[in-house]
Short mmCIF file of C-alpha atoms in Angstrom, two decimals:
data_model
loop_
_atom_site.label_atom_id
_atom_site.label_comp_id
_atom_site.label_asym_id
_atom_site.label_seq_id
_atom_site.Cartn_x
_atom_site.Cartn_y
_atom_site.Cartn_z
CA MET M 1 -66.94 -56.18 -37.93
CA ALA M 2 -69.29 -59.07 -37.71
CA GLY M 3 -66.57 -61.54 -38.40
CA GLY M 4 -64.28 -59.83 -35.92
CA GLY M 5 -67.02 -60.06 -33.33
CA ASP M 6 -67.38 -63.70 -34.04
CA LYS M 7 -63.71 -64.31 -33.33
CA ARG M 8 -63.81 -62.48 -30.01
CA THR M 9 -66.83 -64.24 -28.74
CA PRO M 10 -65.07 -67.53 -28.00
CA ALA M 11 -62.27 -65.67 -26.25
CA SER M 12 -64.71 -63.72 -24.16
CA SER M 13 -66.59 -66.86 -23.38
CA SER M 14 -63.40 -68.67 -22.46
CA SER M 15 -62.27 -65.88 -20.18
CA SER M 16 -65.55 -65.69 -18.35
CA SER M 17 -65.67 -69.41 -17.86
CA ARG M 18 -62.23 -69.28 -16.28
CA ARG M 19 -63.37 -66.59 -13.89
CA ARG M 20 -66.46 -68.50 -12.87
CA LYS M 21 -64.63 -71.67 -11.91
CA PRO M 22 -63.38 -70.26 -8.61
CA GLY M 23 -66.79 -68.78 -7.98
CA ALA M 24 -68.41 -72.12 -8.57
CA ARG M 25 -66.07 -73.65 -6.06
CA TYR M 26 -66.43 -71.17 -3.18
CA GLY M 27 -69.75 -69.60 -4.05
CA PRO M 28 -71.99 -72.32 -2.55
CA GLY M 29 -70.04 -72.05 0.65
CA CYS M 30 -70.80 -68.34 0.83
CA GLU M 31 -74.48 -68.88 0.09
CA ARG M 32 -74.75 -71.37 2.91
CA SER M 33 -73.14 -69.04 5.43
CA SER M 34 -74.57 -65.64 6.24
CA GLU M 35 -71.28 -64.70 7.84
CA CYS M 36 -69.53 -65.15 4.52
CA GLN M 37 -71.86 -62.64 2.95
CA LYS M 38 -71.18 -60.19 5.73
CA GLU M 39 -67.46 -60.56 5.26
CA SER M 40 -67.77 -59.28 1.61
CA PRO M 41 -70.78 -56.93 1.56
CA GLY M 42 -69.51 -55.06 -1.55
CA SER M 43 -69.48 -58.10 -3.78
CA SER M 44 -72.19 -58.03 -6.46
CA SER M 45 -71.30 -61.10 -8.47
CA HIS M 46 -69.58 -64.42 -8.08
CA SER M 47 -66.83 -63.17 -10.37
CA VAL M 48 -65.84 -60.45 -7.92
CA SER M 49 -66.04 -62.59 -4.81
CA SER M 50 -64.19 -65.40 -6.50
CA LYS M 51 -61.02 -63.32 -6.60
CA LYS M 52 -61.02 -62.65 -2.81
CA SER M 53 -62.73 -65.71 -1.52
CA PRO M 54 -59.90 -68.26 -1.38
CA PRO M 55 -57.76 -66.40 1.22
CA GLN M 56 -60.58 -64.69 3.11
CA MET M 57 -63.47 -67.12 3.11
CA VAL M 58 -61.87 -70.45 4.06
CA PRO M 59 -60.71 -69.46 7.58
CA PRO M 60 -63.86 -67.55 8.64
CA VAL M 61 -66.34 -70.13 7.33
CA GLN M 62 -65.72 -72.79 10.03
CA PRO M 63 -65.16 -70.69 13.18
CA PRO M 64 -68.48 -68.80 12.93
CA LYS M 65 -70.38 -72.08 12.71
CA LYS M 66 -68.66 -73.40 15.80
CA SER M 67 -68.84 -70.15 17.69
CA LEU M 68 -72.58 -69.69 17.16
CA ASP M 69 -73.88 -73.22 17.16
CA SER M 70 -71.41 -74.97 19.48
CA PRO M 71 -72.62 -76.19 22.90
CA ARG M 72 -69.73 -74.40 24.57
CA GLN M 73 -71.26 -71.01 23.87
CA ILE M 74 -74.88 -72.05 24.53
CA VAL M 75 -74.20 -73.68 27.93
CA PRO M 76 -72.70 -70.64 29.74
CA PRO M 77 -75.86 -68.51 29.57
CA VAL M 78 -77.91 -71.48 30.81
CA GLN M 79 -75.68 -72.30 33.78
CA PRO M 80 -76.02 -69.02 35.67
CA THR M 81 -79.80 -69.38 35.76
CA THR M 82 -79.62 -72.95 37.01
CA SER M 83 -76.99 -72.10 39.61
CA VAL M 84 -79.41 -69.65 41.22
CA ASP M 85 -82.13 -72.27 41.58
CA SER M 86 -79.77 -75.19 42.06
CA PRO M 87 -80.24 -77.68 44.95
CA PRO M 88 -76.96 -76.74 46.68
CA GLN M 89 -78.51 -73.39 47.60
CA MET M 90 -81.79 -74.97 48.72
CA VAL M 91 -80.33 -77.77 50.89
CA PRO M 92 -78.62 -75.68 53.64
CA PRO M 93 -81.85 -74.27 55.11
CA VAL M 94 -83.31 -77.79 55.31
CA GLN M 95 -80.39 -79.63 56.91
CA PRO M 96 -79.68 -77.55 60.05
CA PRO M 97 -83.04 -78.26 61.74
CA GLU M 98 -82.37 -81.99 61.47
CA SER M 99 -78.94 -81.67 63.04
CA LEU M 100 -80.34 -79.60 65.92
CA ASP M 101 -82.80 -82.31 66.90
CA SER M 102 -80.32 -85.13 66.75
CA GLY M 103 -79.57 -87.10 69.87
CA SER M 104 -76.18 -88.49 68.86
CA THR M 105 -73.98 -88.85 65.78
CA SER M 106 -71.94 -91.91 64.92
CA CYS M 107 -68.58 -90.90 63.48
CA ALA M 108 -68.24 -94.34 61.92
CA SER M 109 -71.35 -94.14 59.79
CA GLY M 110 -72.31 -90.48 60.00
CA SER M 111 -75.88 -91.43 60.82
CA VAL M 112 -77.88 -89.24 63.18
CA VAL M 113 -80.13 -90.76 65.81
CA SER M 114 -82.64 -88.39 67.38
CA ASP M 115 -85.42 -90.59 68.71
CA PRO M 116 -85.74 -92.45 70.99
CA PHE M 117 -83.22 -91.43 73.64
CA ASP M 118 -80.58 -93.96 74.63
CA ILE M 119 -79.58 -93.82 78.31
CA CYS M 120 -76.43 -95.81 77.56
CA ARG M 121 -73.33 -94.59 75.79
CA VAL M 122 -72.70 -95.96 72.32
CA VAL M 123 -69.17 -97.29 72.20
CA SER M 124 -67.53 -95.72 69.16
CA LYS M 125 -64.53 -96.96 67.25
CA CYS M 126 -63.50 -93.38 66.67
CA SER M 127 -62.48 -92.78 70.28
CA VAL M 128 -60.17 -94.58 72.66
CA GLU M 129 -61.21 -94.78 76.31
CA VAL M 130 -59.06 -95.87 79.24
CA LYS M 131 -61.27 -98.16 81.29
CA PRO M 132 -60.59 -99.21 84.88
CA SER M 133 -59.19 -102.66 85.45
CA LEU M 134 -61.33 -105.59 86.49
CA LEU M 135 -59.54 -105.51 89.84
CA ASP M 136 -60.75 -101.95 90.47
CA ILE M 137 -64.31 -102.81 89.49
CA ASN M 138 -64.43 -105.85 91.78
CA ARG M 139 -62.93 -103.83 94.63
CA GLU M 140 -65.70 -101.25 94.22
CA LYS M 141 -68.35 -103.98 94.22
CA ARG M 142 -67.01 -105.41 97.46
CA ARG M 143 -67.08 -102.00 99.06
CA ALA M 144 -70.72 -101.52 98.03
CA ARG M 145 -71.68 -104.88 99.58
CA GLU M 146 -69.89 -103.98 102.80
CA LEU M 147 -71.69 -100.64 103.03
CA ALA M 148 -75.01 -102.42 102.56
CA LYS M 149 -74.27 -104.47 105.69
CA SER M 150 -73.07 -101.59 107.82
CA ALA M 151 -75.01 -100.22 110.80
CA ASN M 152 -75.94 -97.04 108.98
CA ALA M 153 -77.11 -98.82 105.86
CA PHE M 154 -80.79 -98.24 106.70
CA GLN M 155 -82.09 -94.90 107.93
CA HIS M 156 -85.49 -93.90 109.32
CA LEU M 157 -85.85 -90.35 107.96
CA ARG M 158 -89.37 -89.60 109.22
CA PRO M 159 -92.64 -91.49 109.83
CA GLY M 160 -93.33 -93.49 106.70
CA MET M 161 -89.96 -92.69 105.06
CA VAL M 162 -87.03 -95.13 105.06
CA LEU M 163 -83.75 -94.98 103.15
CA LEU M 164 -82.04 -98.28 102.27
CA LYS M 165 -78.42 -97.45 101.43
CA ASN M 166 -76.74 -99.66 98.80
CA PHE M 167 -79.71 -102.00 98.82
CA LEU M 168 -79.40 -102.88 95.13
CA LYS M 169 -76.38 -105.09 94.54
CA PRO M 170 -73.86 -103.95 91.89
CA ASP M 171 -74.72 -106.76 89.48
CA ASP M 172 -78.43 -106.06 89.94
CA GLN M 173 -77.84 -102.38 89.15
CA VAL M 174 -76.17 -103.33 85.88
CA LYS M 175 -79.09 -105.63 84.98
CA ILE M 176 -81.69 -102.96 85.77
CA ILE M 177 -79.89 -100.37 83.66
CA LYS M 178 -79.59 -102.70 80.69
CA GLN M 179 -83.24 -103.68 81.01
CA CYS M 180 -84.34 -100.03 81.11
CA ARG M 181 -82.16 -99.32 78.13
CA GLU M 182 -83.93 -102.00 76.07
CA PHE M 183 -87.32 -100.55 77.00
CA GLY M 184 -86.06 -97.01 76.49
CA ILE M 185 -85.06 -97.37 72.84
CA GLY M 186 -88.26 -99.18 71.90
CA THR M 187 -91.88 -98.13 71.46
CA GLY M 188 -92.98 -95.96 74.36
CA GLY M 189 -89.37 -95.34 75.39
CA PHE M 190 -87.57 -92.31 76.78
CA TYR M 191 -88.61 -88.85 75.59
CA GLN M 192 -88.39 -85.29 76.88
CA PRO M 193 -91.71 -84.38 78.53
CA GLY M 194 -93.11 -80.89 78.69
CA TYR M 195 -96.22 -78.83 79.18
CA ARG M 196 -98.54 -77.68 76.43
CA ASP M 197 -97.39 -74.26 75.18
CA GLY M 198 -94.79 -74.26 77.93
CA PRO M 199 -91.24 -75.35 78.80
CA LYS M 200 -89.89 -78.87 78.68
CA LEU M 201 -88.64 -80.69 81.77
CA SER M 202 -84.88 -81.01 82.18
CA LEU M 203 -84.97 -84.81 82.10
CA ARG M 204 -85.98 -87.80 79.94
CA MET M 205 -88.95 -89.89 80.98
CA MET M 206 -90.36 -93.34 80.28
CA CYS M 207 -93.44 -94.95 81.82
CA LEU M 208 -94.12 -98.64 82.47
CA GLY M 209 -97.57 -100.06 83.14
CA LYS M 210 -99.47 -96.81 82.62
CA ASN M 211 -98.50 -93.53 81.02
CA TRP M 212 -98.33 -90.39 83.12
CA ASP M 213 -99.01 -87.17 81.23
CA PRO M 214 -97.37 -84.12 82.87
CA ASP M 215 -99.68 -81.74 81.01
CA SER M 216 -102.91 -83.23 82.34
CA CYS M 217 -101.35 -84.74 85.51
CA SER M 218 -103.21 -87.99 84.90
CA TYR M 219 -102.55 -91.60 83.98
CA GLY M 220 -103.67 -93.31 80.79
CA ASP M 221 -103.15 -96.44 78.72
CA ILE M 222 -101.35 -94.63 75.87
CA ARG M 223 -99.16 -91.59 75.35
CA PRO M 224 -101.23 -88.76 73.88
CA PHE M 225 -98.59 -87.34 71.56
CA ASP M 226 -97.69 -90.56 69.72
CA GLY M 227 -100.23 -93.19 70.80
CA ALA M 228 -97.52 -95.48 72.19
CA GLN M 229 -98.54 -98.02 74.81
CA PRO M 230 -96.20 -98.22 77.82
CA PRO M 231 -94.43 -101.55 78.34
CA LYS M 232 -95.43 -103.69 81.30
CA ILE M 233 -93.31 -103.81 84.43
CA PRO M 234 -91.09 -106.91 84.33
CA GLU M 235 -91.42 -109.38 87.20
CA SER M 236 -87.74 -108.94 88.02
CA LEU M 237 -88.30 -105.27 88.87
CA THR M 238 -91.46 -106.10 90.84
CA LYS M 239 -89.38 -108.55 92.89
CA PHE M 240 -86.87 -105.83 93.79
CA VAL M 241 -89.70 -103.57 94.98
CA THR M 242 -91.24 -106.31 97.12
CA ASP M 243 -87.87 -107.17 98.66
CA ALA M 244 -87.21 -103.50 99.48
CA ILE M 245 -90.56 -103.06 101.25
CA GLU M 246 -90.00 -106.24 103.26
CA ALA M 247 -86.51 -105.07 104.18
CA SER M 248 -87.93 -101.77 105.44
CA HIS M 249 -90.43 -103.65 107.59
CA ALA M 250 -87.67 -105.81 109.08
CA PHE M 251 -85.55 -102.73 109.76
CA LEU M 252 -88.38 -100.88 111.51
CA LYS M 253 -89.19 -103.92 113.62
CA GLN M 254 -85.59 -104.69 114.65
CA SER M 255 -84.54 -101.11 115.27
CA GLY M 256 -87.64 -100.24 117.25
CA GLN M 257 -88.04 -97.05 115.24
CA GLY M 258 -91.37 -95.87 113.91
CA THR M 259 -94.65 -97.45 114.92
CA CYS M 260 -95.07 -100.86 116.47
CA ASN M 261 -96.71 -102.00 113.23
CA PRO M 262 -94.26 -101.52 110.30
CA LYS M 263 -96.88 -102.57 107.74
CA LYS M 264 -99.10 -99.74 108.92
CA GLU M 265 -96.30 -97.19 108.64
CA ILE M 266 -95.29 -98.45 105.20
CA PRO M 267 -98.16 -100.47 103.71
CA PRO M 268 -97.20 -103.28 101.30
CA MET M 269 -98.15 -102.81 97.68
CA SER M 270 -97.97 -104.48 94.28
CA PRO M 271 -96.53 -101.98 91.78
CA ASP M 272 -98.31 -101.63 88.46
CA ILE M 273 -96.85 -98.21 87.55
CA CYS M 274 -93.23 -97.17 87.12
CA ILE M 275 -91.91 -93.78 86.02
CA ALA M 276 -88.28 -93.85 84.91
CA ASN M 277 -86.51 -90.48 84.80
CA PHE M 278 -83.02 -89.93 83.45
CA TYR M 279 -81.30 -86.77 84.68
CA THR M 280 -78.24 -85.42 82.91
CA THR M 281 -75.55 -83.85 85.07
CA ALA M 282 -77.43 -80.55 84.70
CA GLY M 283 -80.86 -82.06 85.39
CA LYS M 284 -83.12 -81.19 88.29
CA LEU M 285 -86.75 -81.47 89.40
CA GLY M 286 -88.62 -78.97 91.53
CA LEU M 287 -90.52 -79.81 94.70
CA HIS M 288 -93.80 -81.59 93.99
CA GLN M 289 -96.20 -84.22 95.35
CA ASP M 290 -97.05 -87.60 93.85
CA LYS M 291 -100.84 -87.46 94.07
CA ASP M 292 -102.15 -88.46 90.65
CA GLU M 293 -102.82 -92.10 91.51
CA ALA M 294 -106.35 -93.35 92.28
CA ARG M 295 -107.96 -92.07 95.47
CA SER M 296 -108.03 -95.55 96.98
CA SER M 297 -104.25 -95.85 96.62
CA LEU M 298 -103.64 -92.43 98.17
CA THR M 299 -106.07 -93.06 101.03
CA LYS M 300 -104.30 -96.30 101.95
CA GLY M 301 -100.95 -94.51 101.89
CA LEU M 302 -99.47 -97.05 99.49
CA PRO M 303 -95.80 -96.11 99.24
CA VAL M 304 -93.61 -94.81 96.45
CA VAL M 305 -90.45 -96.89 96.04
CA SER M 306 -87.55 -95.07 94.37
CA PHE M 307 -84.41 -96.66 92.86
CA SER M 308 -81.28 -94.54 92.28
CA LEU M 309 -78.69 -95.57 89.68
CA GLY M 310 -75.67 -93.69 88.37
CA ASP M 311 -74.48 -90.30 89.61
CA THR M 312 -75.32 -89.04 93.08
CA ALA M 313 -78.32 -86.72 93.47
CA GLU M 314 -79.16 -84.19 96.14
CA PHE M 315 -82.71 -85.07 97.16
CA LEU M 316 -85.02 -82.58 98.88
CA TYR M 317 -88.12 -83.39 100.93
CA GLY M 318 -90.41 -81.56 103.30
CA ASP M 319 -93.97 -80.65 104.30
CA ALA M 320 -94.10 -77.52 102.12
CA ARG M 321 -93.01 -76.43 98.67
CA ASP M 322 -90.14 -74.41 100.07
CA GLU M 323 -86.57 -75.41 99.25
CA ALA M 324 -85.21 -73.28 102.06
CA LYS M 325 -87.08 -75.39 104.62
CA ALA M 326 -86.60 -78.74 102.92
CA SER M 327 -84.36 -81.48 104.29
CA LYS M 328 -81.54 -82.78 102.10
CA ILE M 329 -80.00 -86.20 101.63
CA LYS M 330 -77.62 -87.76 99.12
CA LEU M 331 -79.02 -90.55 97.00
CA GLU M 332 -76.24 -92.71 95.58
CA SER M 333 -76.24 -95.52 93.06
CA GLY M 334 -77.95 -98.57 94.57
CA ASP M 335 -79.97 -96.61 97.15
CA VAL M 336 -83.70 -97.30 97.59
CA LEU M 337 -85.94 -94.65 99.13
CA ILE M 338 -89.44 -95.54 100.35
CA PHE M 339 -92.08 -93.04 101.44
CA GLY M 340 -95.67 -93.95 102.23
CA GLY M 341 -98.21 -93.76 105.05
CA GLN M 342 -97.85 -90.34 106.72
CA SER M 343 -95.16 -89.34 104.21
CA ARG M 344 -97.12 -90.31 101.13
CA HIS M 345 -97.84 -86.66 100.21
CA VAL M 346 -94.44 -85.29 101.15
CA PHE M 347 -93.01 -82.63 98.83
CA HIS M 348 -89.86 -83.88 97.17
CA GLY M 349 -87.51 -83.04 94.32
CA VAL M 350 -83.95 -83.14 92.99
CA SER M 351 -81.87 -79.99 93.33
CA SER M 352 -78.66 -81.15 91.63
CA ILE M 353 -76.67 -84.04 90.20
CA THR M 354 -73.02 -84.52 91.17
CA PRO M 355 -71.00 -85.41 88.05
CA LYS M 356 -68.57 -88.32 87.92
CA THR M 357 -69.86 -89.97 91.08
CA ALA M 358 -71.31 -93.10 89.48
CA PRO M 359 -69.49 -96.35 90.32
CA THR M 360 -67.31 -97.85 87.62
CA TYR M 361 -69.45 -100.98 87.28
CA VAL M 362 -72.33 -98.71 86.24
CA THR M 363 -70.39 -96.61 83.76
CA ASP M 364 -68.24 -99.38 82.29
CA GLU M 365 -70.30 -102.56 82.54
CA ALA M 366 -73.70 -100.99 81.92
CA ASN M 367 -72.34 -98.06 79.82
CA LEU M 368 -74.75 -95.65 81.51
CA ARG M 369 -74.43 -92.09 80.26
CA PRO M 370 -73.20 -89.41 82.68
CA GLY M 371 -76.21 -88.68 84.86
CA ARG M 372 -78.73 -90.40 87.11
CA LEU M 373 -81.39 -92.99 86.33
CA ASN M 374 -84.31 -92.95 88.78
CA LEU M 375 -87.16 -95.47 88.87
CA THR M 376 -90.22 -94.76 91.03
CA PHE M 377 -92.73 -97.55 91.54
CA ARG M 378 -96.29 -97.24 92.84
CA GLN M 379 -99.68 -98.95 92.77
CA TYR M 380 -102.38 -97.10 90.86
CA GLU M 381 -105.42 -98.41 92.83
#
């Protein structure tokens, strides 16, 4: 019995060693993977699992590792949370306010310009415009010069008020517009004025010499809302004002209209203030008086000299703030209106702008936007 047991021992040992070889090969793999243990929960020894492991354990070992630890399965649950807080959902509420305040958009660059306001059109490469020929422009200039020499070129509207039709030559109009444009896009340039806690005026304004604040109805050296200092009035514009006043004196003297002393009816003055207003085709200005200058200037009746450039405006004036009783005249491009002396405190305003009435040399040579540019000069003291 003992000897027989001794003979069987090697056989038993040999058989068990053969059964453990597969287990030794696949067993470590199962110990490293918890999924492998779950695949064969009934196995109690390496000898049992070794029989089933080769066909069942090799395929499932790799996929579970990739399915649990791979970035492809970890990223999806992270993305939904970031998509909720992502910038694409936060940007839309920020962008629209900027686009609403923009003044113009360049289709070539996509840039938005909102401040300051440019009274001239920006020529874009994205659009094709049919411009009038040079022959048409020169013909229109000749017609303007002829009208300036006609018998009805100058009109005596009332004591202290004279209208000089086509007084500004076409080339001078182009120069004035370009000069105002340079001032308008710089510091202290055109902006949309308004009243504190109230509506904004339907025009763009720029001051030269001194700033006029519509909210306080007073003049100052700087603009209250941005601290900008108004540019000085160029000598070229001062020269036009002086020439217009002298022309009104000569007209009153030659025509025999008005008083015997033209300088008393329209006193001479040296302008140190200019308010430039740009009206769009929908712009207007209610009846008002210009009475915010110094008392000495108002007492002397120093005149207001008004230049009209661009589209035609319907101008109202009268002794009361009543449009129904106001007189009406058409102010065209190149016209100069002067009111001083007895008419210094006349009520005046603009009721409408007539679109597409600006001469071609204004729209094509100066590139003025559709609308009317109005410059009013006065002397503060």
